[in-house]
Tab-separated table of C-alpha atoms and ligand atoms in Angstrom:
chain	number	residue	atom	x	y	z
A	1	UNK	CA	130.676	33.162	158.590
A	2	UNK	CA	131.802	34.898	155.866
A	3	UNK	CA	132.122	32.866	152.570
A	4	UNK	CA	133.235	33.958	148.645
A	5	UNK	CA	130.319	33.035	146.434
A	6	UNK	CA	129.779	32.386	142.817
A	7	UNK	CA	126.397	34.247	142.493
A	8	UNK	CA	126.429	35.213	138.712
A	9	UNK	CA	128.507	33.066	136.410
A	10	UNK	CA	131.493	35.119	134.823
A	11	UNK	CA	131.481	37.754	137.549
A	12	UNK	CA	133.789	37.917	140.850
A	13	UNK	CA	133.177	36.004	143.800
A	14	UNK	CA	131.069	37.849	146.113
A	15	UNK	CA	131.265	37.973	149.847
A	16	UNK	CA	127.973	36.290	151.619
A	17	UNK	CA	127.668	36.517	155.420
A	18	UNK	CA	125.691	33.854	156.788
A	19	UNK	CA	125.012	31.906	159.996
A	20	UNK	CA	127.819	29.183	160.705
A	21	UNK	CA	126.073	25.950	160.701
A	22	UNK	CA	125.555	23.594	163.310
A	23	UNK	CA	126.544	19.886	162.365
A	24	UNK	CA	123.695	17.592	162.136
A	25	UNK	CA	124.098	13.650	161.990
A	26	UNK	CA	127.498	12.630	161.095
A	27	UNK	CA	128.434	16.199	159.999
A	28	UNK	CA	131.795	17.658	161.125
A	29	UNK	CA	132.710	21.545	161.021
A	30	UNK	CA	135.846	22.803	160.388
A	31	UNK	CA	137.682	26.222	161.033
A	32	UNK	CA	139.472	26.785	158.083
A	33	UNK	CA	143.164	26.888	157.913
A	34	UNK	CA	143.945	26.841	154.294
A	35	UNK	CA	142.307	26.732	150.982
A	36	UNK	CA	144.468	26.011	147.760
A	37	UNK	CA	143.276	28.051	144.488
A	38	UNK	CA	143.003	25.702	141.536
A	39	UNK	CA	142.647	26.674	137.917
A	40	UNK	CA	139.351	24.484	137.370
A	41	UNK	CA	138.122	27.423	140.267
A	42	UNK	CA	138.435	29.785	137.071
A	43	UNK	CA	135.991	27.326	134.836
A	44	UNK	CA	133.520	27.128	137.758
A	45	UNK	CA	133.278	30.772	138.428
A	46	UNK	CA	132.858	31.191	134.765
A	47	UNK	CA	130.507	28.801	134.553
A	48	UNK	CA	131.494	26.242	131.699
A	49	UNK	CA	134.004	23.951	130.344
A	50	UNK	CA	135.146	24.810	126.585
A	51	UNK	CA	134.526	21.445	124.702
A	52	UNK	CA	135.686	22.724	121.508
A	53	UNK	CA	134.086	23.505	117.963
A	54	UNK	CA	132.346	26.284	119.866
A	55	UNK	CA	130.505	23.569	122.169
A	56	UNK	CA	130.440	24.285	126.020
A	57	UNK	CA	129.630	22.305	129.224
A	58	UNK	CA	127.563	24.333	131.501
A	59	UNK	CA	128.611	23.767	135.199
A	60	UNK	CA	124.971	24.912	136.261
A	61	UNK	CA	123.469	22.002	133.599
A	62	UNK	CA	125.831	19.691	135.057
A	63	UNK	CA	124.353	20.287	138.559
A	64	UNK	CA	126.208	23.087	140.087
A	65	UNK	CA	123.330	25.415	142.371
A	66	UNK	CA	124.153	29.212	142.589
A	67	UNK	CA	125.199	30.842	144.816
A	68	UNK	CA	128.246	28.286	145.737
A	69	UNK	CA	131.116	28.514	147.958
A	70	UNK	CA	134.116	27.495	145.593
A	71	UNK	CA	137.385	25.868	147.366
A	72	UNK	CA	138.298	22.695	146.943
A	73	UNK	CA	141.628	22.082	148.429
A	74	UNK	CA	141.014	22.591	152.145
A	75	UNK	CA	142.427	22.071	155.230
A	76	UNK	CA	140.725	23.052	158.693
A	77	UNK	CA	140.332	22.034	162.368
A	78	UNK	CA	137.596	20.510	163.888
A	79	UNK	CA	135.858	22.790	165.914
A	80	UNK	CA	132.204	20.748	166.192
A	81	UNK	CA	130.874	17.337	165.578
A	82	UNK	CA	127.042	16.246	164.657
A	83	UNK	CA	125.532	13.810	166.920
A	84	UNK	CA	126.556	10.632	164.868
A	85	UNK	CA	130.248	11.877	163.685
A	86	UNK	CA	132.837	9.421	165.024
A	87	UNK	CA	136.264	8.468	164.477
A	88	UNK	CA	137.359	12.441	164.458
A	89	UNK	CA	137.899	14.498	167.530
A	90	UNK	CA	137.646	18.062	168.479
A	91	UNK	CA	141.067	19.903	167.840
A	92	UNK	CA	142.374	17.658	165.025
A	93	UNK	CA	143.536	19.217	161.559
A	94	UNK	CA	142.839	17.891	158.675
A	95	UNK	CA	142.741	17.496	154.993
A	96	UNK	CA	139.364	17.201	153.288
A	97	UNK	CA	138.809	14.898	150.130
A	98	UNK	CA	136.143	16.844	148.276
A	99	UNK	CA	135.560	14.402	145.530
A	100	UNK	CA	132.464	12.700	147.536
A	101	UNK	CA	129.640	11.024	145.689
A	102	UNK	CA	126.200	9.790	146.878
A	103	UNK	CA	127.973	6.763	148.935
A	104	UNK	CA	125.393	4.417	148.165
A	105	UNK	CA	125.886	3.292	144.224
A	106	UNK	CA	128.084	0.879	142.938
A	107	UNK	CA	130.397	3.285	141.757
A	108	UNK	CA	130.692	4.790	145.200
A	109	UNK	CA	130.341	1.518	146.883
A	110	UNK	CA	133.694	0.232	144.923
A	111	UNK	CA	135.616	3.058	146.141
A	112	UNK	CA	135.200	5.533	143.301
A	113	UNK	CA	133.091	8.431	144.669
A	114	UNK	CA	134.972	10.857	142.517
A	115	UNK	CA	133.183	9.024	139.483
A	116	UNK	CA	129.762	8.738	141.157
A	117	UNK	CA	127.124	9.882	138.692
A	118	UNK	CA	125.417	12.391	141.374
A	119	UNK	CA	128.532	13.872	142.738
A	120	UNK	CA	128.556	15.847	145.630
A	121	UNK	CA	131.830	17.699	145.779
A	122	UNK	CA	133.084	20.370	147.924
A	123	UNK	CA	133.437	23.595	146.542
A	124	UNK	CA	131.548	22.555	143.091
A	125	UNK	CA	128.306	20.936	144.212
A	126	UNK	CA	128.131	21.888	147.877
A	127	UNK	CA	129.928	24.616	149.503
A	128	UNK	CA	133.539	25.020	149.952
A	129	UNK	CA	136.490	26.479	151.632
A	130	UNK	CA	136.799	30.060	150.382
A	131	UNK	CA	135.302	30.767	153.901
A	132	UNK	CA	135.958	30.955	157.779
A	133	UNK	CA	134.248	27.932	158.152
A	134	UNK	CA	133.643	24.204	156.207
A	135	UNK	CA	130.794	21.879	156.916
A	136	UNK	CA	131.896	18.194	155.821
A	137	UNK	CA	129.060	15.578	155.533
A	138	UNK	CA	131.511	12.678	157.157
A	139	UNK	CA	134.428	11.996	158.644
A	140	UNK	CA	135.717	9.595	156.269
A	141	UNK	CA	136.723	12.710	154.314
A	142	UNK	CA	139.093	13.888	156.658
A	143	UNK	CA	142.789	12.793	156.952
A	144	UNK	CA	144.581	14.044	160.207
A	145	UNK	CA	147.642	15.816	158.857
A	146	UNK	CA	149.665	15.870	162.246
A	147	UNK	CA	152.265	18.754	162.448
A	148	UNK	CA	152.458	19.490	158.719
A	149	UNK	CA	151.882	23.194	158.079
A	150	UNK	CA	148.308	23.297	156.781
A	151	UNK	CA	149.143	25.607	153.702
A	152	UNK	CA	151.623	23.231	151.866
A	153	UNK	CA	149.034	20.502	152.616
A	154	UNK	CA	145.864	21.834	151.152
A	155	UNK	CA	147.098	21.496	147.638
A	156	UNK	CA	147.034	17.839	147.885
A	157	UNK	CA	143.317	17.766	147.975
A	158	UNK	CA	143.284	18.311	144.108
A	159	UNK	CA	146.607	19.271	142.593
A	160	UNK	CA	147.989	16.139	144.814
A	161	UNK	CA	145.411	13.603	144.748
A	162	UNK	CA	144.958	14.195	140.551
A	163	UNK	CA	148.559	13.846	139.790
A	164	UNK	CA	149.057	10.806	142.193
A	165	UNK	CA	146.026	9.176	140.345
A	166	UNK	CA	147.304	10.266	136.759
A	167	UNK	CA	151.020	8.805	137.840
A	168	UNK	CA	149.210	5.486	139.090
A	169	UNK	CA	147.971	4.915	135.680
A	170	UNK	CA	151.365	5.034	134.100
A	171	UNK	CA	151.722	1.334	134.135
A	172	UNK	CA	154.957	-0.751	134.347
A	173	UNK	CA	157.098	1.506	132.565
A	174	UNK	CA	157.251	3.668	135.794
A	175	UNK	CA	160.347	2.898	137.030
A	176	UNK	CA	162.053	2.005	133.525
A	177	UNK	CA	161.111	5.176	131.477
A	178	UNK	CA	160.668	8.690	131.559
A	179	UNK	CA	157.160	10.146	132.034
A	180	UNK	CA	156.295	13.081	129.703
A	181	UNK	CA	154.492	15.615	131.986
A	182	UNK	CA	152.635	18.335	129.647
A	183	UNK	CA	152.035	21.832	131.661
A	184	UNK	CA	154.368	22.697	134.450
A	185	UNK	CA	152.325	25.069	136.640
A	186	UNK	CA	150.850	23.805	139.835
A	187	UNK	CA	149.898	20.533	138.782
A	188	UNK	CA	153.383	19.940	136.637
A	189	UNK	CA	155.370	20.642	139.695
A	190	UNK	CA	153.132	18.512	141.725
A	191	UNK	CA	153.219	15.694	139.617
A	192	UNK	CA	157.213	15.911	138.612
A	193	UNK	CA	157.886	15.767	142.592
A	194	UNK	CA	155.209	12.777	143.521
A	195	UNK	CA	157.066	10.976	140.513
A	196	UNK	CA	160.323	11.101	141.952
A	197	UNK	CA	158.749	10.420	145.840
A	198	UNK	CA	156.893	7.532	144.398
A	199	UNK	CA	160.154	5.973	142.938
A	200	UNK	CA	159.652	6.985	139.099
A	201	UNK	CA	162.304	6.663	136.720
A	202	UNK	CA	162.564	10.217	135.237
A	203	UNK	CA	160.279	13.306	134.207
A	204	UNK	CA	160.262	15.415	130.793
A	205	UNK	CA	158.510	18.426	131.321
A	206	UNK	CA	156.878	20.353	128.685
A	207	UNK	CA	155.653	24.135	128.706
A	208	UNK	CA	155.246	26.906	126.336
A	209	UNK	CA	156.528	29.365	129.292
A	210	UNK	CA	160.264	29.582	130.010
A	211	UNK	CA	159.887	30.500	133.601
A	212	UNK	CA	157.706	27.255	134.008
A	213	UNK	CA	160.052	25.042	132.323
A	214	UNK	CA	162.834	26.759	134.744
A	215	UNK	CA	160.511	25.865	137.503
A	216	UNK	CA	160.147	22.450	136.137
A	217	UNK	CA	163.831	21.928	135.729
A	218	UNK	CA	164.515	22.871	139.321
A	219	UNK	CA	162.094	20.950	140.605
A	220	UNK	CA	163.964	17.797	139.011
A	221	UNK	CA	162.573	17.253	135.391
A	222	UNK	CA	165.625	15.935	133.517
A	223	UNK	CA	164.649	17.777	130.679
A	224	UNK	CA	162.462	20.511	129.464
A	225	UNK	CA	160.856	21.234	126.220
A	226	UNK	CA	159.109	24.175	124.781
A	227	UNK	CA	155.738	22.914	123.815
A	228	UNK	CA	155.289	25.758	121.296
A	229	UNK	CA	158.328	24.962	119.057
A	230	UNK	CA	157.248	23.805	115.644
A	231	UNK	CA	159.635	20.625	116.038
A	232	UNK	CA	158.431	20.193	119.722
A	233	UNK	CA	156.960	16.146	118.637
A	234	UNK	CA	160.403	15.153	117.312
A	235	UNK	CA	162.107	16.723	120.274
A	236	UNK	CA	159.685	14.880	122.761
A	237	UNK	CA	160.472	11.484	120.312
A	238	UNK	CA	164.040	12.399	120.568
A	239	UNK	CA	164.194	13.177	124.559
A	240	UNK	CA	162.376	9.550	124.977
A	241	UNK	CA	164.495	7.799	122.698
A	242	UNK	CA	162.175	7.180	120.136
A	243	UNK	CA	158.451	8.095	121.328
A	244	UNK	CA	157.015	8.049	125.192
A	245	UNK	CA	155.581	5.167	126.709
A	246	UNK	CA	153.446	7.282	128.990
A	247	UNK	CA	152.615	11.046	128.516
A	248	UNK	CA	150.285	13.030	131.074
A	249	UNK	CA	148.584	15.677	129.945
A	250	UNK	CA	147.908	18.097	132.566
A	251	UNK	CA	146.599	21.102	130.053
A	252	UNK	CA	144.200	19.224	128.059
A	253	UNK	CA	143.830	21.696	125.198
A	254	UNK	CA	143.583	20.740	121.728
A	255	UNK	CA	147.312	21.477	120.905
A	256	UNK	CA	148.536	19.553	124.060
A	257	UNK	CA	146.389	16.928	123.454
A	258	UNK	CA	147.660	16.569	119.681
A	259	UNK	CA	151.039	16.916	120.701
A	260	UNK	CA	151.144	14.203	123.594
A	261	UNK	CA	149.401	11.878	121.148
A	262	UNK	CA	151.660	12.510	118.423
A	263	UNK	CA	154.997	11.821	120.082
A	264	UNK	CA	153.764	8.316	121.704
A	265	UNK	CA	155.893	5.280	121.075
A	266	UNK	CA	153.923	1.876	119.876
A	267	UNK	CA	151.595	0.847	122.773
A	268	UNK	CA	152.110	4.474	124.572
A	269	UNK	CA	149.557	6.020	126.578
A	270	UNK	CA	148.065	9.521	126.832
A	271	UNK	CA	146.804	10.098	130.190
A	272	UNK	CA	144.794	13.439	129.992
A	273	UNK	CA	144.122	15.397	133.318
A	274	UNK	CA	143.836	18.837	132.539
A	275	UNK	CA	140.380	20.434	131.390
A	276	UNK	CA	141.752	23.731	129.806
A	277	UNK	CA	139.345	22.428	126.714
A	278	UNK	CA	139.243	21.936	122.900
A	279	UNK	CA	139.197	18.618	120.849
A	280	UNK	CA	141.144	16.553	118.631
A	281	UNK	CA	140.660	14.320	115.362
A	282	UNK	CA	142.171	10.990	115.707
A	283	UNK	CA	142.692	8.946	112.347
A	284	UNK	CA	141.481	5.324	113.520
A	285	UNK	CA	143.611	2.745	111.692
A	286	UNK	CA	146.770	4.145	113.378
A	287	UNK	CA	145.284	3.474	116.919
A	288	UNK	CA	145.073	-0.105	116.686
A	289	UNK	CA	148.331	-0.637	114.460
A	290	UNK	CA	150.276	1.336	117.091
A	291	UNK	CA	148.164	-0.179	119.969
A	292	UNK	CA	147.701	3.216	121.555
A	293	UNK	CA	145.982	4.100	124.769
A	294	UNK	CA	144.006	7.185	125.062
A	295	UNK	CA	142.802	7.338	128.863
A	296	UNK	CA	140.870	10.069	131.040
A	297	UNK	CA	141.942	10.639	134.762
A	298	UNK	CA	139.640	12.872	136.843
A	299	UNK	CA	140.936	13.577	140.712
A	300	UNK	CA	141.404	10.256	142.500
A	301	UNK	CA	139.694	8.157	144.924
A	302	UNK	CA	139.544	8.102	148.833
A	303	UNK	CA	141.968	5.007	148.728
A	304	UNK	CA	144.130	7.036	146.453
A	305	UNK	CA	144.248	10.154	148.792
A	306	UNK	CA	144.791	7.745	151.635
A	307	UNK	CA	147.811	6.420	149.781
A	308	UNK	CA	149.197	9.735	149.211
A	309	UNK	CA	148.895	11.171	152.704
A	310	UNK	CA	150.905	7.842	153.379
A	311	UNK	CA	153.486	8.932	150.971
A	312	UNK	CA	153.891	12.503	152.352
A	313	UNK	CA	154.180	11.180	155.783
A	314	UNK	CA	156.914	9.005	154.578
A	315	UNK	CA	158.902	11.042	151.921
A	316	UNK	CA	157.976	14.387	153.197
A	317	UNK	CA	155.786	17.199	151.638
A	318	UNK	CA	156.155	17.705	147.779
A	319	UNK	CA	158.402	20.592	147.532
A	320	UNK	CA	155.943	22.782	145.341
A	321	UNK	CA	156.068	26.434	145.664
A	322	UNK	CA	153.224	27.890	147.505
A	323	UNK	CA	152.262	31.331	148.222
A	324	UNK	CA	149.699	31.979	150.804
A	325	UNK	CA	147.244	35.458	150.536
A	326	UNK	CA	144.747	36.291	152.582
A	327	UNK	CA	141.387	35.045	152.072
A	328	UNK	CA	139.988	38.176	151.183
A	329	UNK	CA	142.318	38.530	148.114
A	330	UNK	CA	140.499	35.617	146.853
A	331	UNK	CA	139.468	37.542	143.336
A	332	UNK	CA	142.930	39.238	142.623
A	333	UNK	CA	144.451	35.543	143.256
A	334	UNK	CA	141.891	34.115	140.742
A	335	UNK	CA	142.872	37.122	138.105
A	336	UNK	CA	146.521	36.180	138.513
A	337	UNK	CA	145.995	32.724	137.834
A	338	UNK	CA	143.788	33.345	134.752
A	339	UNK	CA	146.758	35.808	133.690
A	340	UNK	CA	149.509	32.945	133.896
A	341	UNK	CA	151.247	34.652	136.477
A	342	UNK	CA	151.271	31.936	139.388
A	343	UNK	CA	154.255	29.719	139.635
A	344	UNK	CA	153.220	26.530	142.019
A	345	UNK	CA	150.339	27.382	144.028
A	346	UNK	CA	148.132	30.291	145.795
A	347	UNK	CA	146.985	29.395	148.763
A	348	UNK	CA	144.343	31.431	151.037
A	349	UNK	CA	144.682	31.797	154.716
A	350	UNK	CA	141.568	33.302	156.539
A	351	UNK	CA	143.624	35.425	158.861
B	401	ZN	ZN1	141.324	21.417	141.630
B	402	ZN	ZN1	127.584	7.328	144.057
């Protein structure tokens, strides 16, 4: 089995050759068909997230063990089953929910494995899909994709479920008022498309890059705003007729969180999703006086993934641009993503 692994943080992924695993117990072995390249793979290969103020969150201290194969947006074909694997058959093509926990604790039992304090996520804490094969611990993480194209389905595992779960947090104004989406990269275009499929009112996209703003407009955003403009707050307030009821920050930098927070309506809600890094300072009295909500959202639950697959089967795949590249080009794909050259999603295919 050929896999691309983080061996040393901050260095390119290295090709590693090892024996293809034989599934045991409830495990399921997939032959990889498609693996999406996500922005968080950059942080994982760097080895840290920026906490702002010069502080860093080390992924190794958080429990990532090296070497590890990256890749958490995976679609594969079932090729071998452990003796206790059930509910899945050889030959099925499946999307893998990578956000698994211990499966035993109260958080996992209530259905939020993605928030388990002992996370076991594929492509982070266990080997992922930048490889020709992928071992999945249990069939409950697998979702049949039918005849859908694997490279278009793969981004649903992170980009899709993350934006779907954030959109579900918008609340009662979802169908009556615009949602402001900050960041029009892969996540942003996915959010715009899913918002429409879910029956949302409209989206206003904010990005500093004119190419990404154009892509957002084409994807169906009713308005686009330059996040770097000195009057960006005023522009968002004007476009939302007095302030945003709900803003989803898919970047998560000091600048975007500030912009999102400062352009909320009274009782508005800022949902921070992106992990770019940084910090903001909030004056407390306006926080209760304006009845604001600041909320984080991390990936999504198994139930979110199930609902998302049902939505996609009912309304069609989100029309997010997908470019495929060979698995062997993974380091070049990561470099392009780091340089901001990617519109939509790059998906690696083994062939
Ligand atoms: Zn991701
Ligand atoms: Zn758990």
